[in-house]
Amino acid sequence: LYSFFSFLQQRSPASTSGDEVNLGPSANPHARPTDFDFLAVIGKGTFGKVLLAKLKADNKFYAIKVLQKKVILKKKEQKNIMAERNVLLKSLTHPFLVGLHYSFQTPEKLYFVLDYVNGGELFFHLQRERCFSDAIGYLHSLNIVYRDLKPENILLDAQGHVVLTDFGLCKEGIEAESTTSTFCGTPEYLAPEVLRKQPYDRTVDWWCLGAVLYEMIYSLPPFYSRDISEMYDGILHKPLPLRPGKSEAVCSLLVGLLQKDQNRRLGAIADFLEIKNHVFFLPINWDDLYHKRITPPYNPNVVSGLVLLSGTHFIHRFYHPVWMQLKLKPQGELSV
């Protein structure tokens, strides 16, 4: 689709044997935890936490994902963690994917030093935006299926441009005619073929895109129910509920993306090119979009000189330590 894609230099493969987790050679062999000032906990997950940090050498801010090796091994998630690392290494050149700057490790922990995207999660904004498909198309061009598109995995930068993050469920090596069959994803956004435990291909990402767009328009995912069995039944068997008042172009896009038959789904033949050429996206200049020359319709209100931590907390770039100004997590949680 674009001629700008470049890859990082070839590195030795990461180790994922049953009794160890090894990142392989670091992107920066001298990177280590003591190179950073760790300022605040900005996220928590199953395997560890995400910390806002400042690199001492240049005072730049980063989001550092710190993962506990023993938890990864206990849950047998080595392959998913290494898949995320591999995808991050390939994705650094795209403006709508979070970039990996360094990866390193200690005997107990793994560290991914990522872009700090300070506009918050789309989950908290849910405004109309039109460029998730470009990032998904880029991953497909690398033979990667994302498999977990949802508002929580879409961040906004300071200007309101979207940035896709969290590649733990990505599947590499999925070419145009390839399929996979792992049951994974988030219940509200699972495609019918995944629920049926059938082999699926890249079009699973276009279903997820349709589900996210549907939620942005109607405030809830399609077929949503607190009863998961009822929701799954809707995904598998019920017609797509489209309330009146939306444009024909929007409805056509949702119907195409949320087609239960993956072979008839929008994107099944020409992948991203079909999405790009849909009437809904005709006003978009894709070159301007890629180069961020289009002003996003929503600004996350990141104040000049401040870094957004959450919906209510800000950090001043020139004050340290920041926990003196904010009601942040206790310092004990900043251990690295």
Short mmCIF file of C-alpha atoms in Angstrom, two decimals:
data_model
loop_
_atom_site.label_atom_id
_atom_site.label_comp_id
_atom_site.label_asym_id
_atom_site.label_seq_id
_atom_site.Cartn_x
_atom_site.Cartn_y
_atom_site.Cartn_z
CA LEU A 1 0.00 0.00 0.00
CA TYR A 2 2.75 2.45 0.82
CA SER A 3 6.42 2.47 -0.20
CA PHE A 4 7.70 3.81 3.09
CA PHE A 5 7.83 0.59 5.12
CA SER A 6 11.22 -0.28 6.54
CA PHE A 7 12.35 -2.90 8.99
CA LEU A 8 14.79 -2.78 11.86
CA GLN A 9 18.11 -4.55 11.43
CA GLN A 10 17.97 -8.33 11.67
CA ARG A 11 18.33 -9.56 15.24
CA SER A 12 18.82 -12.97 16.78
CA PRO A 13 15.50 -14.64 17.57
CA ALA A 14 13.98 -14.41 21.01
CA SER A 15 13.85 -17.57 23.10
CA THR A 16 10.48 -18.96 24.16
CA SER A 17 11.31 -22.37 25.57
CA GLY A 18 9.10 -23.87 28.22
CA ASP A 19 11.25 -22.84 31.18
CA GLU A 20 12.56 -19.42 30.18
CA VAL A 21 11.61 -16.09 28.64
CA ASN A 22 14.43 -14.38 26.76
CA LEU A 23 14.08 -11.29 24.59
CA GLY A 24 17.30 -11.97 22.71
CA PRO A 25 19.71 -9.10 22.06
CA SER A 26 18.37 -5.72 23.12
CA ALA A 27 17.66 -2.98 20.63
CA ASN A 28 20.10 -1.00 22.79
CA PRO A 29 22.63 -3.27 24.52
CA HIS A 30 23.34 -0.60 27.14
CA ALA A 31 19.71 0.07 28.12
CA ARG A 32 18.86 -0.85 31.69
CA PRO A 33 16.36 0.24 34.36
CA THR A 34 18.81 2.69 35.95
CA ASP A 35 18.85 4.71 32.70
CA PHE A 36 15.34 5.95 33.49
CA ASP A 37 13.54 7.96 36.14
CA PHE A 38 10.30 6.08 36.82
CA LEU A 39 7.60 8.64 37.57
CA ALA A 40 4.17 7.04 37.87
CA VAL A 41 2.11 3.90 37.34
CA ILE A 42 -0.18 4.58 34.36
CA GLY A 43 -1.52 1.08 33.76
CA LYS A 44 -1.73 -2.42 35.18
CA GLY A 45 -2.24 -5.79 33.54
CA THR A 46 -2.05 -9.51 34.12
CA PHE A 47 1.72 -9.74 33.70
CA GLY A 48 2.90 -6.45 35.19
CA LYS A 49 2.39 -2.72 34.84
CA VAL A 50 3.08 0.25 32.61
CA LEU A 51 5.14 3.09 34.02
CA LEU A 52 5.64 6.64 32.85
CA ALA A 53 9.40 7.15 32.74
CA LYS A 54 11.94 9.72 31.62
CA LEU A 55 15.19 8.76 29.95
CA LYS A 56 17.95 10.48 31.89
CA ALA A 57 20.13 11.00 28.82
CA ASP A 58 17.66 13.21 26.91
CA ASN A 59 14.73 13.87 29.30
CA LYS A 60 12.26 12.28 26.88
CA PHE A 61 9.15 10.58 28.25
CA TYR A 62 8.35 6.94 27.52
CA ALA A 63 5.79 4.36 28.59
CA ILE A 64 7.66 1.32 29.89
CA LYS A 65 5.83 -1.99 30.07
CA VAL A 66 7.40 -4.06 32.87
CA LEU A 67 6.45 -7.75 32.80
CA GLN A 68 7.10 -10.39 35.44
CA LYS A 69 8.77 -13.46 33.92
CA LYS A 70 7.47 -15.81 36.60
CA VAL A 71 3.87 -14.78 35.90
CA ILE A 72 4.37 -15.23 32.15
CA LEU A 73 5.78 -18.71 32.70
CA LYS A 74 3.07 -19.66 35.19
CA LYS A 75 0.35 -18.75 32.69
CA LYS A 76 2.32 -20.24 29.77
CA GLU A 77 2.10 -17.01 27.78
CA GLN A 78 5.68 -16.94 26.45
CA LYS A 79 4.59 -17.12 22.81
CA ASN A 80 2.14 -14.23 23.11
CA ILE A 81 4.70 -12.01 24.83
CA MET A 82 7.33 -12.77 22.20
CA ALA A 83 4.77 -12.22 19.44
CA GLU A 84 4.12 -8.76 20.86
CA ARG A 85 7.84 -8.04 20.93
CA ASN A 86 8.29 -9.21 17.33
CA VAL A 87 5.36 -7.14 16.07
CA LEU A 88 6.63 -4.07 17.91
CA LEU A 89 10.01 -4.46 16.22
CA LYS A 90 8.29 -4.45 12.82
CA SER A 91 5.82 -1.64 13.50
CA LEU A 92 8.05 1.26 14.48
CA THR A 93 7.73 3.05 11.13
CA HIS A 94 3.95 3.50 11.06
CA PRO A 95 2.43 6.68 12.53
CA PHE A 96 -0.70 4.94 13.84
CA LEU A 97 1.07 2.10 15.68
CA VAL A 98 2.84 2.54 19.00
CA GLY A 99 6.61 2.30 18.55
CA LEU A 100 9.18 0.24 20.48
CA HIS A 101 12.40 2.13 21.24
CA TYR A 102 14.25 -0.30 23.52
CA SER A 103 13.72 -3.80 24.88
CA PHE A 104 15.83 -5.25 27.68
CA GLN A 105 15.55 -7.57 30.64
CA THR A 106 16.73 -8.53 34.09
CA PRO A 107 16.65 -12.08 35.51
CA GLU A 108 13.12 -11.42 36.81
CA LYS A 109 11.55 -8.93 34.40
CA LEU A 110 11.08 -7.90 30.76
CA TYR A 111 11.05 -4.25 29.72
CA PHE A 112 9.44 -2.74 26.60
CA VAL A 113 10.20 0.97 26.23
CA LEU A 114 7.35 2.38 24.12
CA ASP A 115 6.07 5.69 22.82
CA TYR A 116 4.24 7.60 25.53
CA VAL A 117 0.89 8.37 23.90
CA ASN A 118 -0.60 10.98 26.18
CA GLY A 119 -4.12 11.62 24.89
CA GLY A 120 -5.75 8.73 26.76
CA GLU A 121 -7.73 5.72 25.54
CA LEU A 122 -10.38 5.98 22.86
CA PHE A 123 -12.52 4.04 25.34
CA PHE A 124 -12.86 7.28 27.32
CA HIS A 125 -13.45 9.51 24.30
CA LEU A 126 -15.37 7.43 21.72
CA GLN A 127 -15.51 10.19 19.15
CA ARG A 128 -15.80 9.74 15.39
CA GLU A 129 -12.39 8.95 13.86
CA ARG A 130 -11.54 7.29 10.55
CA CYS A 131 -8.02 5.91 10.51
CA PHE A 132 -7.95 2.61 12.42
CA SER A 133 -8.23 0.75 9.14
CA ASP A 134 -4.94 2.23 7.90
CA ALA A 135 -3.03 0.76 10.85
CA ILE A 136 -4.77 -2.62 10.42
CA GLY A 137 -3.95 -2.59 6.71
CA TYR A 138 -0.29 -2.00 7.53
CA LEU A 139 -0.21 -5.00 9.89
CA HIS A 140 -1.81 -7.14 7.18
CA SER A 141 0.88 -6.01 4.73
CA LEU A 142 3.36 -7.56 7.19
CA ASN A 143 1.28 -10.79 7.27
CA ILE A 144 0.15 -10.02 10.82
CA VAL A 145 -3.44 -10.43 12.04
CA TYR A 146 -4.23 -8.18 15.02
CA ARG A 147 -7.21 -10.14 16.49
CA ASP A 148 -7.98 -7.83 19.43
CA LEU A 149 -9.14 -4.48 18.08
CA LYS A 150 -11.23 -2.70 20.73
CA PRO A 151 -11.45 0.86 22.12
CA GLU A 152 -9.17 0.06 25.06
CA ASN A 153 -6.34 -0.78 22.63
CA ILE A 154 -6.68 2.48 20.70
CA LEU A 155 -4.95 5.52 22.19
CA LEU A 156 -5.07 9.16 21.16
CA ASP A 157 -1.94 11.26 20.88
CA ALA A 158 -1.76 14.90 21.97
CA GLN A 159 -3.28 16.07 18.67
CA GLY A 160 -6.10 13.49 18.62
CA HIS A 161 -4.60 11.05 16.09
CA VAL A 162 -5.21 7.39 16.93
CA VAL A 163 -2.41 5.01 17.88
CA LEU A 164 -2.93 1.25 18.01
CA THR A 165 -1.26 -0.54 20.91
CA ASP A 166 -1.08 -3.93 22.69
CA PHE A 167 0.03 -6.58 20.20
CA GLY A 168 -0.09 -9.56 22.57
CA LEU A 169 -2.72 -11.46 20.55
CA CYS A 170 -1.22 -10.77 17.13
CA LYS A 171 -0.58 -13.75 14.87
CA GLU A 172 2.38 -13.54 12.51
CA GLY A 173 2.77 -15.33 9.17
CA ILE A 174 -0.85 -14.95 8.03
CA GLU A 175 -0.59 -14.33 4.29
CA ALA A 176 -3.50 -13.59 1.97
CA GLU A 177 -4.61 -17.24 1.73
CA SER A 178 -3.52 -18.34 5.21
CA THR A 179 -5.74 -19.13 8.18
CA THR A 180 -5.37 -19.73 11.90
CA SER A 181 -7.77 -21.19 14.48
CA THR A 182 -6.77 -20.03 17.97
CA PHE A 183 -9.78 -18.97 20.04
CA CYS A 184 -8.82 -15.54 21.37
CA GLY A 185 -10.02 -11.96 21.58
CA THR A 186 -12.52 -9.96 23.62
CA PRO A 187 -16.11 -11.33 23.83
CA GLU A 188 -17.92 -8.23 22.52
CA TYR A 189 -15.74 -8.10 19.40
CA LEU A 190 -15.39 -11.79 18.46
CA ALA A 191 -16.20 -12.65 14.86
CA PRO A 192 -18.68 -15.47 14.11
CA GLU A 193 -15.99 -17.73 12.65
CA VAL A 194 -13.97 -17.43 15.86
CA LEU A 195 -17.01 -18.36 17.96
CA ARG A 196 -17.61 -21.36 15.70
CA LYS A 197 -13.97 -22.37 16.21
CA GLN A 198 -13.49 -22.44 12.46
CA PRO A 199 -10.26 -21.49 10.67
CA TYR A 200 -10.20 -17.74 10.12
CA ASP A 201 -8.11 -15.29 8.14
CA ARG A 202 -7.36 -11.56 7.99
CA THR A 203 -11.03 -10.67 7.67
CA VAL A 204 -11.41 -11.28 11.41
CA ASP A 205 -9.77 -7.87 11.89
CA TRP A 206 -12.32 -6.21 9.62
CA TRP A 207 -15.15 -7.65 11.73
CA CYS A 208 -13.47 -6.15 14.81
CA LEU A 209 -13.12 -2.81 13.01
CA GLY A 210 -16.83 -2.90 12.23
CA ALA A 211 -17.65 -3.67 15.87
CA VAL A 212 -15.55 -0.72 17.09
CA LEU A 213 -17.09 1.66 14.54
CA TYR A 214 -20.55 0.42 15.53
CA GLU A 215 -19.78 1.15 19.18
CA MET A 216 -18.53 4.64 18.28
CA ILE A 217 -21.82 5.35 16.52
CA TYR A 218 -24.31 3.59 18.81
CA SER A 219 -22.40 3.63 22.16
CA LEU A 220 -22.44 -0.18 22.53
CA PRO A 221 -20.90 -3.00 20.48
CA PRO A 222 -23.23 -4.83 18.06
CA PHE A 223 -25.35 -7.57 19.68
CA TYR A 224 -24.14 -6.46 23.13
CA SER A 225 -25.70 -8.16 26.14
CA ARG A 226 -24.59 -8.72 29.72
CA ASP A 227 -25.55 -12.33 29.10
CA ILE A 228 -22.56 -13.61 27.09
CA SER A 229 -24.51 -16.58 25.72
CA GLU A 230 -27.20 -14.23 24.41
CA MET A 231 -24.55 -11.95 22.92
CA TYR A 232 -22.83 -14.87 21.19
CA ASP A 233 -26.19 -16.02 19.81
CA GLY A 234 -26.70 -12.55 18.34
CA ILE A 235 -23.25 -12.51 16.76
CA LEU A 236 -23.88 -15.92 15.20
CA HIS A 237 -27.51 -15.75 14.15
CA LYS A 238 -29.28 -12.37 14.47
CA PRO A 239 -29.39 -9.62 11.83
CA LEU A 240 -27.33 -6.51 12.50
CA PRO A 241 -29.47 -3.96 14.38
CA LEU A 242 -29.23 -0.59 12.60
CA ARG A 243 -31.25 2.22 14.14
CA PRO A 244 -32.59 4.96 11.84
CA GLY A 245 -30.96 8.34 11.47
CA LYS A 246 -27.55 7.30 10.13
CA SER A 247 -26.28 7.92 6.62
CA GLU A 248 -26.50 5.30 3.90
CA ALA A 249 -22.70 5.28 3.66
CA VAL A 250 -22.28 4.52 7.37
CA CYS A 251 -24.88 1.74 7.28
CA SER A 252 -23.30 0.23 4.17
CA LEU A 253 -19.88 0.20 5.82
CA LEU A 254 -21.19 -1.44 9.00
CA VAL A 255 -23.14 -4.07 7.06
CA GLY A 256 -20.08 -4.85 4.94
CA LEU A 257 -17.67 -5.14 7.85
CA LEU A 258 -20.11 -7.03 10.10
CA GLN A 259 -21.00 -9.63 7.47
CA LYS A 260 -21.26 -12.99 9.25
CA ASP A 261 -19.88 -14.90 6.25
CA GLN A 262 -16.18 -14.08 6.24
CA ASN A 263 -15.94 -14.85 2.51
CA ARG A 264 -18.49 -12.10 1.75
CA ARG A 265 -17.18 -9.59 4.29
CA LEU A 266 -15.83 -6.25 3.14
CA GLY A 267 -12.08 -6.81 2.80
CA ALA A 268 -12.34 -10.51 1.95
CA ILE A 269 -11.03 -10.05 -1.59
CA ALA A 270 -8.63 -7.10 -1.64
CA ASP A 271 -8.14 -6.59 2.11
CA PHE A 272 -7.47 -2.95 3.06
CA LEU A 273 -7.94 -1.71 -0.51
CA GLU A 274 -11.65 -2.59 -0.30
CA ILE A 275 -12.01 -0.66 2.95
CA LYS A 276 -10.11 2.29 1.56
CA ASN A 277 -12.33 2.45 -1.54
CA HIS A 278 -15.64 2.25 0.31
CA VAL A 279 -17.92 5.25 -0.25
CA PHE A 280 -17.71 6.19 3.45
CA PHE A 281 -13.99 6.90 3.06
CA LEU A 282 -14.18 8.74 -0.28
CA PRO A 283 -13.60 12.17 1.37
CA ILE A 284 -10.33 10.93 2.89
CA ASN A 285 -7.01 11.86 1.30
CA TRP A 286 -5.01 8.85 2.45
CA ASP A 287 -1.62 10.45 1.87
CA ASP A 288 -2.63 13.43 4.01
CA LEU A 289 -3.98 11.02 6.62
CA TYR A 290 -0.74 9.07 6.79
CA HIS A 291 1.33 12.24 7.18
CA LYS A 292 -1.10 13.61 9.81
CA ARG A 293 -2.02 16.62 7.70
CA ILE A 294 -5.71 16.07 8.50
CA THR A 295 -6.91 17.74 11.69
CA PRO A 296 -8.66 15.13 13.87
CA PRO A 297 -12.28 15.94 14.77
CA TYR A 298 -11.53 15.56 18.47
CA ASN A 299 -8.75 17.10 20.57
CA PRO A 300 -8.01 15.25 23.84
CA ASN A 301 -7.21 18.56 25.58
CA VAL A 302 -3.58 17.90 26.41
CA VAL A 303 -2.50 21.28 27.76
CA SER A 304 0.73 22.77 26.40
CA GLY A 305 3.59 21.91 28.73
CA LEU A 306 1.60 19.20 30.46
CA VAL A 307 1.42 15.45 30.02
CA LEU A 308 -1.97 13.77 30.33
CA LEU A 309 -1.92 10.80 32.68
CA SER A 310 -5.61 10.04 32.90
CA GLY A 311 -8.94 11.77 32.62
CA THR A 312 -8.13 14.12 35.51
CA HIS A 313 -4.39 14.00 36.22
CA PHE A 314 -1.63 15.98 34.58
CA ILE A 315 2.12 16.10 35.02
CA HIS A 316 4.16 19.22 34.43
CA ARG A 317 7.17 18.43 32.26
CA PHE A 318 9.56 20.47 34.36
CA TYR A 319 8.63 19.37 37.90
CA HIS A 320 10.25 16.42 39.64
CA PRO A 321 9.33 14.38 41.58
CA VAL A 322 5.85 14.41 40.07
CA TRP A 323 4.23 12.46 42.89
CA MET A 324 4.51 15.62 45.02
CA GLN A 325 1.98 17.41 42.79
CA LEU A 326 -0.48 14.60 42.08
CA LYS A 327 -2.55 11.95 43.78
CA LEU A 328 -0.56 9.20 42.09
CA LYS A 329 0.08 5.61 43.00
CA PRO A 330 2.31 5.17 46.08
CA GLN A 331 6.02 5.18 45.38
CA GLY A 332 6.23 1.54 46.41
CA GLU A 333 4.38 0.59 43.24
CA LEU A 334 7.13 2.16 41.14
CA SER A 335 9.63 -0.57 41.96
CA VAL A 336 11.34 -1.84 38.80
#
